Short mmCIF file of C-alpha atoms in Angstrom, two decimals:
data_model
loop_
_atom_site.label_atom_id
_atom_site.label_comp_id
_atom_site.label_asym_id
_atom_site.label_seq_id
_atom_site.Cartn_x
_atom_site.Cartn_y
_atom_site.Cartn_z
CA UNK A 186 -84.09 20.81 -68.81
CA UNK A 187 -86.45 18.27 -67.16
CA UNK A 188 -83.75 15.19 -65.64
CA UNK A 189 -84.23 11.81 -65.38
CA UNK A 190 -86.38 10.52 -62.50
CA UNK A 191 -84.05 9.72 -59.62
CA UNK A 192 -86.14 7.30 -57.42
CA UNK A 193 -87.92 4.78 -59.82
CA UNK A 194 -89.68 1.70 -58.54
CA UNK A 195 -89.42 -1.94 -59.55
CA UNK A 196 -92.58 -1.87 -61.75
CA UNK A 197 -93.94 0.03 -63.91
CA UNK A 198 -97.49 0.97 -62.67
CA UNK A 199 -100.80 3.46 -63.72
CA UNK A 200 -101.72 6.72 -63.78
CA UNK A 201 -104.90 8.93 -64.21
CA UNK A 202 -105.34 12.11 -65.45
CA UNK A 203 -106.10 13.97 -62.16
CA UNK A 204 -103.13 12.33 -60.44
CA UNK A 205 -101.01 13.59 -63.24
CA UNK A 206 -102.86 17.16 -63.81
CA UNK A 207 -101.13 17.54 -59.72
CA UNK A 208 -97.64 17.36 -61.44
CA UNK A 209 -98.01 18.78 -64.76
CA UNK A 210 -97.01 22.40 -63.59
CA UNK A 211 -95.86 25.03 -65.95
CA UNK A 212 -92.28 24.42 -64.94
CA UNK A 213 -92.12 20.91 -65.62
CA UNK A 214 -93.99 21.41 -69.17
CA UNK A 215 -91.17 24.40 -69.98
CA UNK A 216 -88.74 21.96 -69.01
CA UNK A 217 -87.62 23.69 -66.16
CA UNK A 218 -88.85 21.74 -63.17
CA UNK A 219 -88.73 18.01 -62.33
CA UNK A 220 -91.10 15.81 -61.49
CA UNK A 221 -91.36 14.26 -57.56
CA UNK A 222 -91.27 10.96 -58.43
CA UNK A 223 -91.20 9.43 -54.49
CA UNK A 224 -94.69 11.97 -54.48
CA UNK A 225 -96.20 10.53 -57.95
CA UNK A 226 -95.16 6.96 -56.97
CA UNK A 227 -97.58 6.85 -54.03
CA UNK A 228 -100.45 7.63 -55.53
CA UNK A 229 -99.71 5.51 -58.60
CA UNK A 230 -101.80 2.37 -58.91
CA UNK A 231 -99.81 -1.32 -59.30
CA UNK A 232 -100.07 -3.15 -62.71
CA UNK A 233 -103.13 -6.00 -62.40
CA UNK A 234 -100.19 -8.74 -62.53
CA UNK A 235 -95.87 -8.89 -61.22
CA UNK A 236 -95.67 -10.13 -64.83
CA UNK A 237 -92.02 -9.71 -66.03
CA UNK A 238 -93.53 -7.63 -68.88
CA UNK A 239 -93.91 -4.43 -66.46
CA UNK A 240 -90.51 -4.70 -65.25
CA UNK A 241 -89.60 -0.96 -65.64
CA UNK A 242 -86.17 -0.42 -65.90
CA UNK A 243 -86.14 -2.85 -69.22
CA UNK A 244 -87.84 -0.10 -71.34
CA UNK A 245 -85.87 2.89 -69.12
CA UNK A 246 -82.93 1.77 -70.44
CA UNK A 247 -84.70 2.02 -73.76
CA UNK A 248 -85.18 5.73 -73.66
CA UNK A 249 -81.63 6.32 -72.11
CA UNK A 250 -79.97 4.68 -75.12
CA UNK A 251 -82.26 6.39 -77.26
CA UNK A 252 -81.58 9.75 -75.77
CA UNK A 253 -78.12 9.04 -75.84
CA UNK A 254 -77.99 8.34 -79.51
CA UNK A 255 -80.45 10.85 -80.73
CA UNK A 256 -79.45 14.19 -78.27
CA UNK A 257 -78.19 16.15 -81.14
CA UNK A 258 -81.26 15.54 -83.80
CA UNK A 259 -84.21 15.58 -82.08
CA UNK A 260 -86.16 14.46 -84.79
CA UNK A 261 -88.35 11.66 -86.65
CA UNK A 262 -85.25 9.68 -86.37
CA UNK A 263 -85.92 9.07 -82.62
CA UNK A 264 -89.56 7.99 -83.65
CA UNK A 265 -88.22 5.39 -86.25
CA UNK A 266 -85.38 4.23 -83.94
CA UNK A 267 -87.66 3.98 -80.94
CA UNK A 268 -90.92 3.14 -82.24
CA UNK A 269 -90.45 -0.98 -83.22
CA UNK A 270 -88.06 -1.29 -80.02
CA UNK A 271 -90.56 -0.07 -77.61
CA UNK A 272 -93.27 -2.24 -79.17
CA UNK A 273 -90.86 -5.26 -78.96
CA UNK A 274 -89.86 -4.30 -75.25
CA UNK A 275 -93.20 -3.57 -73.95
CA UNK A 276 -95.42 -7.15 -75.58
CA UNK A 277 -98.65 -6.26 -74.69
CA UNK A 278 -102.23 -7.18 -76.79
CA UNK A 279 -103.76 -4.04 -78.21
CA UNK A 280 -106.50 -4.70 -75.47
CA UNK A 281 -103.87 -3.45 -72.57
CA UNK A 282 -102.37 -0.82 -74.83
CA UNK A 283 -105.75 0.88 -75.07
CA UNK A 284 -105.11 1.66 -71.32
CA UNK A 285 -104.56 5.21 -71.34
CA UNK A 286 -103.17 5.07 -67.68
CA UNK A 287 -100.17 2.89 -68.51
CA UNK A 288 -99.21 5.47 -70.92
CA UNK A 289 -99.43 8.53 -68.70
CA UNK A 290 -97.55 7.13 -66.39
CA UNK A 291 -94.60 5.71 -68.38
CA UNK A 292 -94.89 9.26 -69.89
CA UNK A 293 -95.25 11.15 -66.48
CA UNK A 294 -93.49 8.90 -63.94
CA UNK A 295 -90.61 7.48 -65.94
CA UNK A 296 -89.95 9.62 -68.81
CA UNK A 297 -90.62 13.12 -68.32
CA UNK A 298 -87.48 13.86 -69.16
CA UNK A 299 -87.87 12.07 -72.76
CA UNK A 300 -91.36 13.79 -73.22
CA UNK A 301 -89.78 17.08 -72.45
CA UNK A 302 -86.40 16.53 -75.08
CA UNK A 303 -89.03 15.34 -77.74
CA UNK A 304 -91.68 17.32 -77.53
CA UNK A 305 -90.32 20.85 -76.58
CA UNK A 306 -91.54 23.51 -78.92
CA UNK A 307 -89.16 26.17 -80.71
CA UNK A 308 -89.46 29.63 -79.52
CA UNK A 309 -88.48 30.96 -82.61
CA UNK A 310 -90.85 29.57 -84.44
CA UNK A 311 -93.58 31.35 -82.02
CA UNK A 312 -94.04 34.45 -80.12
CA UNK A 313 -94.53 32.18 -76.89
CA UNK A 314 -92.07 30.73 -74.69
CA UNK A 315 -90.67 26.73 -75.11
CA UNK A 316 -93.18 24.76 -73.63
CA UNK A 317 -94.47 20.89 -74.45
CA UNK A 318 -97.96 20.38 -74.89
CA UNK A 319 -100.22 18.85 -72.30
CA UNK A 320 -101.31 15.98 -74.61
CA UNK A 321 -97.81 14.87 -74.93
CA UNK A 322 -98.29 13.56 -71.25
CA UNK A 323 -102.13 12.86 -70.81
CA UNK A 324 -103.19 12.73 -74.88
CA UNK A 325 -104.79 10.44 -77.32
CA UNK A 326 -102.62 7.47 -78.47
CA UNK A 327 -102.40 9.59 -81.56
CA UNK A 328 -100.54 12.14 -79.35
CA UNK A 329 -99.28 10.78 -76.37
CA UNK A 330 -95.32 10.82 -76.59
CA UNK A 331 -95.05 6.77 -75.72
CA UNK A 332 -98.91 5.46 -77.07
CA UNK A 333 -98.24 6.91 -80.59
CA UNK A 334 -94.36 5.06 -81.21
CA UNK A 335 -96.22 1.72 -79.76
CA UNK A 336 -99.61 2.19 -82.31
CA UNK A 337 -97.91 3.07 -84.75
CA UNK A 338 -95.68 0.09 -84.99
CA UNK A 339 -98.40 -2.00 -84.38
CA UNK A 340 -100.26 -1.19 -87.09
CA UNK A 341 -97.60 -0.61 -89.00
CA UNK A 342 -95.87 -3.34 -88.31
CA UNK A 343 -95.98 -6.46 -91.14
CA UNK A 344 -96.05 -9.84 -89.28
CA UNK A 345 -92.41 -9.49 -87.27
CA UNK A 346 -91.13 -6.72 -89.66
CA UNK A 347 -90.84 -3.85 -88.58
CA UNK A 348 -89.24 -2.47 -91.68
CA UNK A 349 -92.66 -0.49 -92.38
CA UNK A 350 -92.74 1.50 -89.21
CA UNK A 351 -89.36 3.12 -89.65
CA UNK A 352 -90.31 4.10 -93.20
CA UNK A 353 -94.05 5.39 -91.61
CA UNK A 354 -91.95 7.20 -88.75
CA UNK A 355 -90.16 8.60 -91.94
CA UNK A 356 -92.79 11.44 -91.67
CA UNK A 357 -94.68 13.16 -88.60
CA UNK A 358 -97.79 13.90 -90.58
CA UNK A 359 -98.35 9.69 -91.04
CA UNK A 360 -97.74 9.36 -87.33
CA UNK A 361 -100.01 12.41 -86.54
CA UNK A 362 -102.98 11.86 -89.51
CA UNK A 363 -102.92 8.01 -90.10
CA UNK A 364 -103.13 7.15 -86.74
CA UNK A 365 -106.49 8.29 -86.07
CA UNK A 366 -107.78 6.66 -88.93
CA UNK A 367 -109.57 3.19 -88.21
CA UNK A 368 -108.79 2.34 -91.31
CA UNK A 369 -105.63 1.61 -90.67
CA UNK A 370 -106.86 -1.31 -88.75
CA UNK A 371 -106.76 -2.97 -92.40
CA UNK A 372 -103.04 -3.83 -92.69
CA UNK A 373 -102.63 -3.61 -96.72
CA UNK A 374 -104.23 -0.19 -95.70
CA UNK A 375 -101.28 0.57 -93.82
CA UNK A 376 -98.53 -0.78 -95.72
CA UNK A 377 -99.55 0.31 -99.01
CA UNK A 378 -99.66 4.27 -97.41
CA UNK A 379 -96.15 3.39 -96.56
CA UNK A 380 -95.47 1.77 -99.71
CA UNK A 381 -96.83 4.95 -101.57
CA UNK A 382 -93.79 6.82 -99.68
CA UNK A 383 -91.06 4.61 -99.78
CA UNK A 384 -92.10 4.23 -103.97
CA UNK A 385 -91.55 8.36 -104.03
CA UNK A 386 -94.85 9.06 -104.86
CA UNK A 387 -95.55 10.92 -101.25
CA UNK A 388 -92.88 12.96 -100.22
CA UNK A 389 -93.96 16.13 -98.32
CA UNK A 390 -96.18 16.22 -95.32
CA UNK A 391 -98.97 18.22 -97.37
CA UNK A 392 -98.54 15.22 -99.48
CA UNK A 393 -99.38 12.92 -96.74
CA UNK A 394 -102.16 14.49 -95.13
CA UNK A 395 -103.78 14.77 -99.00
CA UNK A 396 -103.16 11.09 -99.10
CA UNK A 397 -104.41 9.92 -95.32
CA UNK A 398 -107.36 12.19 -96.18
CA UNK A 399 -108.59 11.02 -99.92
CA UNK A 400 -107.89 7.55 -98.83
CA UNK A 401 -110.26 8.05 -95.43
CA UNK A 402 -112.79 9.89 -97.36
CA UNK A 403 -113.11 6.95 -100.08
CA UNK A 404 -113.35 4.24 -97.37
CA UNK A 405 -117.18 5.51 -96.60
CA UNK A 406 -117.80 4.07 -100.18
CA UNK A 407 -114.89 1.52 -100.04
CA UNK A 408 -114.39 -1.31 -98.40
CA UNK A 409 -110.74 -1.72 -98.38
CA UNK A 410 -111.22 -5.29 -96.67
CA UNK A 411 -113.18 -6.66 -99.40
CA UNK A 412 -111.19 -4.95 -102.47
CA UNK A 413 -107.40 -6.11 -100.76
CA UNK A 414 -108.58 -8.66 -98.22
CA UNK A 415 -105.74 -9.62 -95.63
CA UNK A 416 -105.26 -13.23 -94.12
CA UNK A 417 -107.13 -14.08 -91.17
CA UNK A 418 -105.13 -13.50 -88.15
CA UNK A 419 -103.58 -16.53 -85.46
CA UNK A 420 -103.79 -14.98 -82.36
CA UNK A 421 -101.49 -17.69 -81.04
CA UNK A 422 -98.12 -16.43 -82.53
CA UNK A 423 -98.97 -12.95 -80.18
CA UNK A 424 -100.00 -15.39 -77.33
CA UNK A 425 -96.15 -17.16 -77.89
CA UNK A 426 -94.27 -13.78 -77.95
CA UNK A 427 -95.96 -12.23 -75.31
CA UNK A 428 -95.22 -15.58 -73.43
CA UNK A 429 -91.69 -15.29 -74.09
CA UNK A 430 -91.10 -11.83 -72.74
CA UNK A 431 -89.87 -13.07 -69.42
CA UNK A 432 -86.58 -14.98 -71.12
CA UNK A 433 -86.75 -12.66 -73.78
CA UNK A 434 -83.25 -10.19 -74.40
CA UNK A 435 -83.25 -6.91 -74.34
CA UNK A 436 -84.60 -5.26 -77.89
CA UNK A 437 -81.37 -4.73 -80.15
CA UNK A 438 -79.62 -1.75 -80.69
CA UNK A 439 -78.06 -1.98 -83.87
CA UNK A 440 -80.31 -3.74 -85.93
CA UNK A 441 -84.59 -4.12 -86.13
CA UNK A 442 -86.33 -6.33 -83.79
CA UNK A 443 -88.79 -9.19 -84.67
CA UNK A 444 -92.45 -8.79 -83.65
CA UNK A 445 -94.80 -11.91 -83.35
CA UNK A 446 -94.14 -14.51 -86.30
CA UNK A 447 -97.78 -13.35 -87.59
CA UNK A 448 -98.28 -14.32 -91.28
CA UNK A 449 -97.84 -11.06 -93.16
CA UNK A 450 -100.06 -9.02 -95.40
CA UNK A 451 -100.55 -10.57 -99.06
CA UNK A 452 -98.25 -8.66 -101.28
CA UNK A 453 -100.92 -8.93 -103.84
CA UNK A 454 -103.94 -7.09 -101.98
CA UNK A 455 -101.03 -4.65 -101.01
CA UNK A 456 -100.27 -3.89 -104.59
CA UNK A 457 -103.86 -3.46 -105.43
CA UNK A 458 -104.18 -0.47 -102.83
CA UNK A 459 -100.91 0.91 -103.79
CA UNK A 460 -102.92 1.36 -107.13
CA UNK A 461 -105.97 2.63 -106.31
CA UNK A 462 -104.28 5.01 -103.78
CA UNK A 463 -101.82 6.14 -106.37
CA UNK A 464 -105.34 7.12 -108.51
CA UNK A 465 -106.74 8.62 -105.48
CA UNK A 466 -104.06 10.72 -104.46
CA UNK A 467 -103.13 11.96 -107.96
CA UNK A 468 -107.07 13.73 -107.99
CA UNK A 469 -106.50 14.70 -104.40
CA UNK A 470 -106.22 18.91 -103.43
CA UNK A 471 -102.65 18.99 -102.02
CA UNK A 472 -102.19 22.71 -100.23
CA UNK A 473 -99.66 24.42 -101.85
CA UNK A 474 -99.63 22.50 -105.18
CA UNK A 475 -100.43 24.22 -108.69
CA UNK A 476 -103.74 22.84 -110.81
CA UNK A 477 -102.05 22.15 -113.54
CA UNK A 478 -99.85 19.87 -111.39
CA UNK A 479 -102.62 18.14 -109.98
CA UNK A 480 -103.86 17.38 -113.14
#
């Protein structure tokens, strides 16, 4: 299995896709090679600022506690667990986590070894041999091992609570369908999709993918924004706790972090999409589910 990068510089840095194509060898995505670090490392570009915020081993000890706790369930539990803390630890404005280069090389040049434990396929559930898919490394933020735990917490995310991303982590179809949604962009969008699951209403990922879908396909005649508007957003809290990161402690372990003291989403617009996505859903084609339960 892939191991943990031996010689790992000061700051974390960026990475393009034909610097990592060079390293992404068979061997390394069957999780039988490593990676060269001192190699990748020199062609890796700096971060635009020494800001304390790309201080890399704060979020590598991140993924060593997390592969420490979670090396016998390999599972959505790592998502939930690591998903808020990594969006704590690395404070960034969604402008510099659209950077697709940051992510391939926290992915590539820190934590191959993470990607790899993650992301391995099952052999038995294929005729092929174990192997992790490319986009795992180099992929959409909807893909992309790191990009998806930090987007989906930040959308996910209400105000400083985090309690709605561990309940969206619940299932890998909301991670893998509602994050390519721009809808999702609405926050009463987002929370009342996780509210739908955590009322029981959504519990299988058919169920999910149904629900992500009907509610996308209704937003072309919808406008979510205007039925369940949501406060207008202070940039300033985000300013203050991306200012803080420097004296900021490392993300706890034991218990959910606190994101940017943002106002949260009105309960009431919330509730009104809970509603109309209950109505949706209940009219949606779910694979697998008899008519006569649909109606």
């Amino acid at each position: 299995m892939t191991s943990r990068p031996e010689h790992l510089p000061e700051q974390l840095a960026l990475l393009s896709d034909v610097q990592a194509a060079e390293h992404l060898t068979a061997g390394v995505l069957e999780g039988r090679d490593d990676i060269p670090s001192i190699a990748l490392n020199k062609v890796a570009e700096p971060m635009p600022s020494d800001d304390a915020r790309w201080r890399l081993h704060r979020v590598r000890d991140l993924i060593d506690d997390a592969l420490s706790r979670f090396r016998h369930e390999r599972s959505t539990a790592a998502d939930a667990w690591l998903a808020p803390r990594l969006h704590e630890t690395l404070r960034m404005t969604r402008k510099e986590a659209a950077d697709k280069e940051f992510w391939t090389y926290l992915a590539v040049g820190v934590a191959p070894d993470y990607v790899v434990w993650r992301h391995l396929s099952d052999p038995s559930r294929s005729d092929s041999r174990a192997r992790v898919a490319r986009d795992r490394f180099v992929g959409p933020h909807y893909k992309q091992a790191f990009a998806r735990l930090w987007w989906v917490a930040e959308l996910f995310r209400d105000g400083s609570d985090y309690r709605p991303v561990v309940a969206a982590c619940g299932s890998q179809d909301m991670l893998n369908s509602a994050l390519r949604l721009d809808v999702i962009d609405h926050r009463p969008t987002a929370l009342a999709l996780v509210g739908l699951m955590e009322r029981g209403a959504v519990r299988t990922g058919r169920e999910v993918n149904a629900l992500t879908s009907a509610v996308n396909a209704a937003a072309a005649t919808l406008m979510y924004d205007v039925l369940a508007p949501d406060v207008e957003r202070d940039g300033e809290p985000l300013r203050d706790w991306i200012g803080g990161a420097e004296s900021a402690l490392p993300s706890p372990r034991d218990r959910l972090p606190e994101g940017p003291e943002e106002q949260s989403a009105p309960p009431e617009a919330v509730e009104i999409l809970v509603g109309h996505f209950a109505e949706l859903f209940a009219e949606a084609p779910v694979r697998g589910r008899a008519p006569h339960e649909e109606e």
